[in-house]
PDB file of C-alpha atoms in Angstrom:
ATOM      1  CA  UNK A   1     -14.805  41.983  44.088  1.00  0.00           C
ATOM      2  CA  UNK A   2     -11.821  43.598  42.824  1.00  0.00           C
ATOM      3  CA  UNK A   3     -10.125  44.131  46.364  1.00  0.00           C
ATOM      4  CA  UNK A   4      -7.834  47.164  46.907  1.00  0.00           C
ATOM      5  CA  UNK A   5      -6.477  48.302  43.841  1.00  0.00           C
ATOM      6  CA  UNK A   6      -3.429  50.962  43.388  1.00  0.00           C
ATOM      7  CA  UNK A   7      -2.139  53.004  40.541  1.00  0.00           C
ATOM      8  CA  UNK A   8       0.100  53.364  38.995  1.00  0.00           C
ATOM      9  CA  UNK A   9       2.072  50.166  39.610  1.00  0.00           C
ATOM     10  CA  UNK A  10       5.536  51.717  39.030  1.00  0.00           C
ATOM     11  CA  UNK A  11       6.444  55.185  39.178  1.00  0.00           C
ATOM     12  CA  UNK A  12      10.030  57.057  38.393  1.00  0.00           C
ATOM     13  CA  UNK A  13      10.588  60.591  39.420  1.00  0.00           C
ATOM     14  CA  UNK A  14      13.338  62.610  40.279  1.00  0.00           C
ATOM     15  CA  UNK A  15      14.582  64.482  43.486  1.00  0.00           C
ATOM     16  CA  UNK A  16      12.557  67.539  43.869  1.00  0.00           C
ATOM     17  CA  UNK A  17       9.292  66.559  42.284  1.00  0.00           C
ATOM     18  CA  UNK A  18       5.929  65.738  43.383  1.00  0.00           C
ATOM     19  CA  UNK A  19       3.992  62.479  42.921  1.00  0.00           C
ATOM     20  CA  UNK A  20       0.535  61.406  43.440  1.00  0.00           C
ATOM     21  CA  UNK A  21      -0.225  57.673  44.343  1.00  0.00           C
ATOM     22  CA  UNK A  22      -3.908  56.302  44.092  1.00  0.00           C
ATOM     23  CA  UNK A  23      -6.090  53.915  46.115  1.00  0.00           C
ATOM     24  CA  UNK A  24      -9.443  52.532  45.727  1.00  0.00           C
ATOM     25  CA  UNK A  25     -10.321  50.730  48.700  1.00  0.00           C
ATOM     26  CA  UNK A  26     -12.193  47.103  48.937  1.00  0.00           C
ATOM     27  CA  UNK A  27     -15.874  47.450  48.305  1.00  0.00           C
ATOM     28  CA  UNK A  28     -17.884  48.568  50.988  1.00  0.00           C
ATOM     29  CA  UNK A  29     -14.681  49.650  53.076  1.00  0.00           C
ATOM     30  CA  UNK A  30     -14.656  53.187  54.615  1.00  0.00           C
ATOM     31  CA  UNK A  31     -11.069  53.569  55.880  1.00  0.00           C
ATOM     32  CA  UNK A  32      -8.018  53.894  54.113  1.00  0.00           C
ATOM     33  CA  UNK A  33      -4.226  53.346  55.464  1.00  0.00           C
ATOM     34  CA  UNK A  34      -0.963  54.333  53.514  1.00  0.00           C
ATOM     35  CA  UNK A  35       2.291  52.549  54.753  1.00  0.00           C
ATOM     36  CA  UNK A  36       6.067  53.096  53.302  1.00  0.00           C
ATOM     37  CA  UNK A  37       7.714  49.886  52.614  1.00  0.00           C
ATOM     38  CA  UNK A  38      11.691  50.575  51.874  1.00  0.00           C
ATOM     39  CA  UNK A  39      13.468  48.020  50.588  1.00  0.00           C
ATOM     40  CA  UNK A  40      14.334  44.957  53.198  1.00  0.00           C
ATOM     41  CA  UNK A  41      11.936  46.982  55.802  1.00  0.00           C
ATOM     42  CA  UNK A  42       8.494  46.286  57.371  1.00  0.00           C
ATOM     43  CA  UNK A  43       5.824  48.852  56.214  1.00  0.00           C
ATOM     44  CA  UNK A  44       5.754  51.810  58.361  1.00  0.00           C
ATOM     45  CA  UNK A  45       2.489  53.660  59.146  1.00  0.00           C
ATOM     46  CA  UNK A  46       2.005  56.905  57.275  1.00  0.00           C
ATOM     47  CA  UNK A  47      -1.565  58.036  58.081  1.00  0.00           C
ATOM     48  CA  UNK A  48      -5.068  56.736  58.225  1.00  0.00           C
ATOM     49  CA  UNK A  49      -8.283  58.582  56.726  1.00  0.00           C
ATOM     50  CA  UNK A  50     -11.789  57.880  57.458  1.00  0.00           C
ATOM     51  CA  UNK A  51     -14.768  60.183  56.641  1.00  0.00           C
ATOM     52  CA  UNK A  52     -12.393  62.237  54.433  1.00  0.00           C
ATOM     53  CA  UNK A  53     -10.104  63.037  57.340  1.00  0.00           C
ATOM     54  CA  UNK A  54      -6.817  62.276  58.635  1.00  0.00           C
ATOM     55  CA  UNK A  55      -7.674  60.427  61.512  1.00  0.00           C
ATOM     56  CA  UNK A  56      -4.376  58.970  62.859  1.00  0.00           C
ATOM     57  CA  UNK A  57      -0.569  60.133  61.464  1.00  0.00           C
ATOM     58  CA  UNK A  58       2.455  58.343  61.538  1.00  0.00           C
ATOM     59  CA  UNK A  59       6.155  59.919  62.025  1.00  0.00           C
ATOM     60  CA  UNK A  60       6.523  61.501  58.486  1.00  0.00           C
ATOM     61  CA  UNK A  61       7.003  65.039  57.175  1.00  0.00           C
ATOM     62  CA  UNK A  62       4.596  67.366  56.139  1.00  0.00           C
ATOM     63  CA  UNK A  63       5.615  66.342  52.679  1.00  0.00           C
ATOM     64  CA  UNK A  64       3.232  63.523  52.517  1.00  0.00           C
ATOM     65  CA  UNK A  65      -0.138  64.324  52.529  1.00  0.00           C
ATOM     66  CA  UNK A  66      -3.435  62.517  51.892  1.00  0.00           C
ATOM     67  CA  UNK A  67      -6.872  62.917  50.566  1.00  0.00           C
ATOM     68  CA  UNK A  68     -10.128  60.897  50.793  1.00  0.00           C
ATOM     69  CA  UNK A  69     -12.944  61.296  48.734  1.00  0.00           C
ATOM     70  CA  UNK A  70     -16.519  60.778  49.252  1.00  0.00           C
ATOM     71  CA  UNK A  71     -16.440  57.311  47.379  1.00  0.00           C
ATOM     72  CA  UNK A  72     -13.913  56.780  49.821  1.00  0.00           C
ATOM     73  CA  UNK A  73     -10.828  56.380  47.402  1.00  0.00           C
ATOM     74  CA  UNK A  74      -7.641  57.850  48.061  1.00  0.00           C
ATOM     75  CA  UNK A  75      -4.765  59.705  47.067  1.00  0.00           C
ATOM     76  CA  UNK A  76      -1.280  59.904  48.855  1.00  0.00           C
ATOM     77  CA  UNK A  77       0.817  63.033  47.580  1.00  0.00           C
ATOM     78  CA  UNK A  78       4.738  63.405  48.417  1.00  0.00           C
ATOM     79  CA  UNK A  79       6.258  67.014  47.525  1.00  0.00           C
ATOM     80  CA  UNK A  80       9.899  67.897  47.431  1.00  0.00           C
ATOM     81  CA  UNK A  81      10.880  63.911  46.639  1.00  0.00           C
ATOM     82  CA  UNK A  82      13.977  62.982  48.287  1.00  0.00           C
ATOM     83  CA  UNK A  83      16.306  59.781  47.280  1.00  0.00           C
ATOM     84  CA  UNK A  84      15.082  57.913  50.657  1.00  0.00           C
ATOM     85  CA  UNK A  85      11.658  58.197  49.530  1.00  0.00           C
ATOM     86  CA  UNK A  86      11.964  55.484  46.827  1.00  0.00           C
ATOM     87  CA  UNK A  87       9.976  52.765  48.459  1.00  0.00           C
ATOM     88  CA  UNK A  88       6.716  50.358  47.885  1.00  0.00           C
ATOM     89  CA  UNK A  89       3.742  52.491  48.974  1.00  0.00           C
ATOM     90  CA  UNK A  90       1.094  50.199  50.135  1.00  0.00           C
ATOM     91  CA  UNK A  91      -2.573  51.146  50.796  1.00  0.00           C
ATOM     92  CA  UNK A  92      -5.087  49.000  53.040  1.00  0.00           C
ATOM     93  CA  UNK A  93      -8.773  49.305  53.560  1.00  0.00           C
ATOM     94  CA  UNK A  94     -11.103  48.180  56.393  1.00  0.00           C
ATOM     95  CA  UNK A  95     -14.391  49.087  57.575  1.00  0.00           C
ATOM     96  CA  UNK A  96     -14.120  51.370  60.453  1.00  0.00           C
ATOM     97  CA  UNK A  97     -14.041  49.578  63.700  1.00  0.00           C
ATOM     98  CA  UNK A  98     -17.353  49.427  65.971  1.00  0.00           C
ATOM     99  CA  UNK A  99     -15.863  48.352  69.165  1.00  0.00           C
ATOM    100  CA  UNK A 100     -17.430  45.091  68.917  1.00  0.00           C
ATOM    101  CA  UNK A 101     -15.205  43.146  66.490  1.00  0.00           C
ATOM    102  CA  UNK A 102     -11.980  43.299  64.322  1.00  0.00           C
ATOM    103  CA  UNK A 103     -12.265  44.365  60.720  1.00  0.00           C
ATOM    104  CA  UNK A 104      -9.796  42.808  58.521  1.00  0.00           C
ATOM    105  CA  UNK A 105      -7.307  44.914  57.036  1.00  0.00           C
ATOM    106  CA  UNK A 106      -6.996  44.374  53.107  1.00  0.00           C
ATOM    107  CA  UNK A 107      -3.537  45.198  51.143  1.00  0.00           C
ATOM    108  CA  UNK A 108      -3.114  46.220  47.793  1.00  0.00           C
ATOM    109  CA  UNK A 109      -0.446  45.297  45.822  1.00  0.00           C
ATOM    110  CA  UNK A 110       1.428  48.557  46.050  1.00  0.00           C
ATOM    111  CA  UNK A 111       3.336  51.297  43.926  1.00  0.00           C
ATOM    112  CA  UNK A 112       6.823  51.278  43.583  1.00  0.00           C
ATOM    113  CA  UNK A 113       8.081  54.728  43.601  1.00  0.00           C
ATOM    114  CA  UNK A 114      11.740  54.924  42.600  1.00  0.00           C
ATOM    115  CA  UNK A 115      13.530  58.510  43.076  1.00  0.00           C
ATOM    116  CA  UNK A 116      16.446  59.487  40.686  1.00  0.00           C
TER     117      UNK A 116
ATOM    118  CA  UNK B   1       4.356  53.018  72.626  1.00  0.00           C
ATOM    119  CA  UNK B   2       4.135  49.794  70.404  1.00  0.00           C
ATOM    120  CA  UNK B   3       6.721  48.089  68.540  1.00  0.00           C
ATOM    121  CA  UNK B   4       7.863  44.660  67.158  1.00  0.00           C
ATOM    122  CA  UNK B   5      10.826  42.494  66.690  1.00  0.00           C
ATOM    123  CA  UNK B   6      11.649  39.648  64.518  1.00  0.00           C
ATOM    124  CA  UNK B   7      14.422  37.663  65.534  1.00  0.00           C
ATOM    125  CA  UNK B   8      16.178  36.403  62.276  1.00  0.00           C
ATOM    126  CA  UNK B   9      15.725  38.305  58.752  1.00  0.00           C
ATOM    127  CA  UNK B  10      16.320  35.325  56.977  1.00  0.00           C
ATOM    128  CA  UNK B  11      15.255  31.355  58.154  1.00  0.00           C
ATOM    129  CA  UNK B  12      15.971  28.348  55.900  1.00  0.00           C
ATOM    130  CA  UNK B  13      13.867  24.997  56.282  1.00  0.00           C
ATOM    131  CA  UNK B  14      13.867  21.649  54.505  1.00  0.00           C
ATOM    132  CA  UNK B  15      10.433  20.886  53.152  1.00  0.00           C
ATOM    133  CA  UNK B  16       8.461  18.969  55.321  1.00  0.00           C
ATOM    134  CA  UNK B  17      10.453  20.602  58.437  1.00  0.00           C
ATOM    135  CA  UNK B  18       9.014  22.471  61.160  1.00  0.00           C
ATOM    136  CA  UNK B  19       8.290  26.495  60.533  1.00  0.00           C
ATOM    137  CA  UNK B  20       9.538  28.664  63.515  1.00  0.00           C
ATOM    138  CA  UNK B  21       9.570  32.383  62.911  1.00  0.00           C
ATOM    139  CA  UNK B  22      10.098  34.568  65.993  1.00  0.00           C
ATOM    140  CA  UNK B  23       8.305  37.673  66.967  1.00  0.00           C
ATOM    141  CA  UNK B  24       8.238  39.683  70.551  1.00  0.00           C
ATOM    142  CA  UNK B  25       6.232  42.853  71.149  1.00  0.00           C
ATOM    143  CA  UNK B  26       6.316  45.981  73.165  1.00  0.00           C
ATOM    144  CA  UNK B  27       3.134  47.533  74.195  1.00  0.00           C
ATOM    145  CA  UNK B  28       1.833  50.089  76.597  1.00  0.00           C
ATOM    146  CA  UNK B  29      -1.661  48.896  76.307  1.00  0.00           C
ATOM    147  CA  UNK B  30      -3.118  45.308  75.524  1.00  0.00           C
ATOM    148  CA  UNK B  31      -1.959  44.651  72.315  1.00  0.00           C
ATOM    149  CA  UNK B  32      -3.672  42.907  69.368  1.00  0.00           C
ATOM    150  CA  UNK B  33      -1.481  40.999  67.227  1.00  0.00           C
ATOM    151  CA  UNK B  34      -1.058  39.772  63.532  1.00  0.00           C
ATOM    152  CA  UNK B  35       1.043  37.762  61.283  1.00  0.00           C
ATOM    153  CA  UNK B  36       0.872  38.699  57.724  1.00  0.00           C
ATOM    154  CA  UNK B  37       2.401  37.157  54.606  1.00  0.00           C
ATOM    155  CA  UNK B  38       3.890  38.899  51.504  1.00  0.00           C
ATOM    156  CA  UNK B  39       4.767  37.184  48.112  1.00  0.00           C
ATOM    157  CA  UNK B  40       6.860  38.678  45.624  1.00  0.00           C
ATOM    158  CA  UNK B  41       5.324  42.094  44.004  1.00  0.00           C
ATOM    159  CA  UNK B  42       2.369  41.575  45.835  1.00  0.00           C
ATOM    160  CA  UNK B  43       0.545  43.201  48.896  1.00  0.00           C
ATOM    161  CA  UNK B  44       0.504  41.709  52.218  1.00  0.00           C
ATOM    162  CA  UNK B  45      -1.914  38.805  53.198  1.00  0.00           C
ATOM    163  CA  UNK B  46      -3.416  38.147  56.748  1.00  0.00           C
ATOM    164  CA  UNK B  47      -2.306  34.857  57.971  1.00  0.00           C
ATOM    165  CA  UNK B  48      -3.691  35.175  61.573  1.00  0.00           C
ATOM    166  CA  UNK B  49      -4.689  37.616  64.277  1.00  0.00           C
ATOM    167  CA  UNK B  50      -4.812  37.763  68.100  1.00  0.00           C
ATOM    168  CA  UNK B  51      -7.628  39.696  69.288  1.00  0.00           C
ATOM    169  CA  UNK B  52      -7.741  39.001  73.055  1.00  0.00           C
ATOM    170  CA  UNK B  53      -9.685  35.728  72.334  1.00  0.00           C
ATOM    171  CA  UNK B  54      -8.035  32.016  72.837  1.00  0.00           C
ATOM    172  CA  UNK B  55      -4.151  32.512  72.858  1.00  0.00           C
ATOM    173  CA  UNK B  56      -3.330  29.635  70.593  1.00  0.00           C
ATOM    174  CA  UNK B  57      -4.429  31.229  67.139  1.00  0.00           C
ATOM    175  CA  UNK B  58      -5.001  29.101  64.070  1.00  0.00           C
ATOM    176  CA  UNK B  59      -4.441  30.680  60.658  1.00  0.00           C
ATOM    177  CA  UNK B  60      -4.443  30.034  57.313  1.00  0.00           C
ATOM    178  CA  UNK B  61      -2.373  27.401  55.123  1.00  0.00           C
ATOM    179  CA  UNK B  62      -1.764  25.561  58.268  1.00  0.00           C
ATOM    180  CA  UNK B  63      -0.055  27.991  60.367  1.00  0.00           C
ATOM    181  CA  UNK B  64      -0.716  28.713  63.856  1.00  0.00           C
ATOM    182  CA  UNK B  65       0.737  31.212  66.580  1.00  0.00           C
ATOM    183  CA  UNK B  66       0.438  31.377  70.430  1.00  0.00           C
ATOM    184  CA  UNK B  67       0.202  34.584  72.310  1.00  0.00           C
ATOM    185  CA  UNK B  68       2.300  34.390  75.345  1.00  0.00           C
ATOM    186  CA  UNK B  69       2.118  37.682  77.772  1.00  0.00           C
ATOM    187  CA  UNK B  70       4.827  36.727  80.177  1.00  0.00           C
ATOM    188  CA  UNK B  71       7.466  36.474  77.249  1.00  0.00           C
ATOM    189  CA  UNK B  72       5.819  39.428  75.172  1.00  0.00           C
ATOM    190  CA  UNK B  73       5.911  36.778  72.134  1.00  0.00           C
ATOM    191  CA  UNK B  74       3.550  35.870  69.357  1.00  0.00           C
ATOM    192  CA  UNK B  75       5.686  32.774  67.676  1.00  0.00           C
ATOM    193  CA  UNK B  76       4.505  31.836  64.118  1.00  0.00           C
ATOM    194  CA  UNK B  77       4.842  28.071  63.550  1.00  0.00           C
ATOM    195  CA  UNK B  78       3.508  25.333  61.093  1.00  0.00           C
ATOM    196  CA  UNK B  79       4.551  21.916  61.532  1.00  0.00           C
ATOM    197  CA  UNK B  80       5.319  20.937  58.073  1.00  0.00           C
ATOM    198  CA  UNK B  81       6.787  23.383  55.218  1.00  0.00           C
ATOM    199  CA  UNK B  82       6.039  23.309  51.734  1.00  0.00           C
ATOM    200  CA  UNK B  83       7.504  24.931  49.028  1.00  0.00           C
ATOM    201  CA  UNK B  84       4.667  27.188  48.615  1.00  0.00           C
ATOM    202  CA  UNK B  85       5.453  28.760  52.075  1.00  0.00           C
ATOM    203  CA  UNK B  86       8.298  30.730  50.682  1.00  0.00           C
ATOM    204  CA  UNK B  87       7.942  34.403  51.349  1.00  0.00           C
ATOM    205  CA  UNK B  88       8.321  37.123  53.478  1.00  0.00           C
ATOM    206  CA  UNK B  89       6.596  37.020  56.952  1.00  0.00           C
ATOM    207  CA  UNK B  90       5.599  40.164  59.139  1.00  0.00           C
ATOM    208  CA  UNK B  91       4.498  40.358  62.345  1.00  0.00           C
ATOM    209  CA  UNK B  92       2.460  43.512  63.377  1.00  0.00           C
ATOM    210  CA  UNK B  93       0.828  45.084  66.558  1.00  0.00           C
ATOM    211  CA  UNK B  94      -2.012  47.312  66.785  1.00  0.00           C
ATOM    212  CA  UNK B  95      -3.708  49.247  69.720  1.00  0.00           C
ATOM    213  CA  UNK B  96      -7.289  48.409  70.507  1.00  0.00           C
ATOM    214  CA  UNK B  97      -8.969  50.832  67.925  1.00  0.00           C
ATOM    215  CA  UNK B  98      -6.821  49.571  64.826  1.00  0.00           C
ATOM    216  CA  UNK B  99      -6.041  52.697  63.691  1.00  0.00           C
ATOM    217  CA  UNK B 100      -2.395  52.435  63.468  1.00  0.00           C
ATOM    218  CA  UNK B 101      -0.287  49.151  63.102  1.00  0.00           C
ATOM    219  CA  UNK B 102       3.210  48.932  63.791  1.00  0.00           C
ATOM    220  CA  UNK B 103       5.590  45.945  61.812  1.00  0.00           C
ATOM    221  CA  UNK B 104       8.244  44.165  62.454  1.00  0.00           C
ATOM    222  CA  UNK B 105      11.418  44.145  59.990  1.00  0.00           C
ATOM    223  CA  UNK B 106      10.042  40.997  58.219  1.00  0.00           C
ATOM    224  CA  UNK B 107      11.505  37.307  58.213  1.00  0.00           C
ATOM    225  CA  UNK B 108      12.102  35.649  54.590  1.00  0.00           C
ATOM    226  CA  UNK B 109      11.253  32.000  54.624  1.00  0.00           C
ATOM    227  CA  UNK B 110      13.165  30.027  52.309  1.00  0.00           C
ATOM    228  CA  UNK B 111      12.086  26.256  51.830  1.00  0.00           C
ATOM    229  CA  UNK B 112      14.831  23.790  50.529  1.00  0.00           C
ATOM    230  CA  UNK B 113      13.756  20.855  48.798  1.00  0.00           C
TER     231      UNK B 113
END
């Protein structure tokens, strides 16, 4: 089992550009969450996808959007990049919570985005 | 609303000494609490979780944490530090549907030989 995989590993963009980050969940997982981890800070929740729908969203502007595909993989898109968008972007996958027990959230290694 | 405060952005201990990393939370609903570890250039790995069962939770690598509702705390401890424990540790809280996690700002643990 490859676990959660993310691509690319590193990315350099300039202000105003657009970027797409990709995530493949752990085998069997149907729920994908995205987090932004700025340098020296803890991860901040961006949004969560389940059944190809955005289910929850954190305090991020509309420039941040996402998508989940039928195979449960997901993309994070960021438009009109700002210097402050430079961060490690983490993807996490889990099984949909059924209400009976907690299903662990597994994290990928992240994509390091640098905006110049 | 949920939030997490980790006291001490850097903690340094000697190998073999007690490790204590502090976490306090605020939550408007009964919380679920987690500790994660992050090694350089890697994602987060779950150390342990509190999901309303026993208040003393044992995790991997000899770590444990105690949920104290009266103190709104969930401090992480390990009796004897090992060099391999050097990493950054994050405390997190989630509402009871696990749809959103709130992380603290992290504590970097340094272990001196």
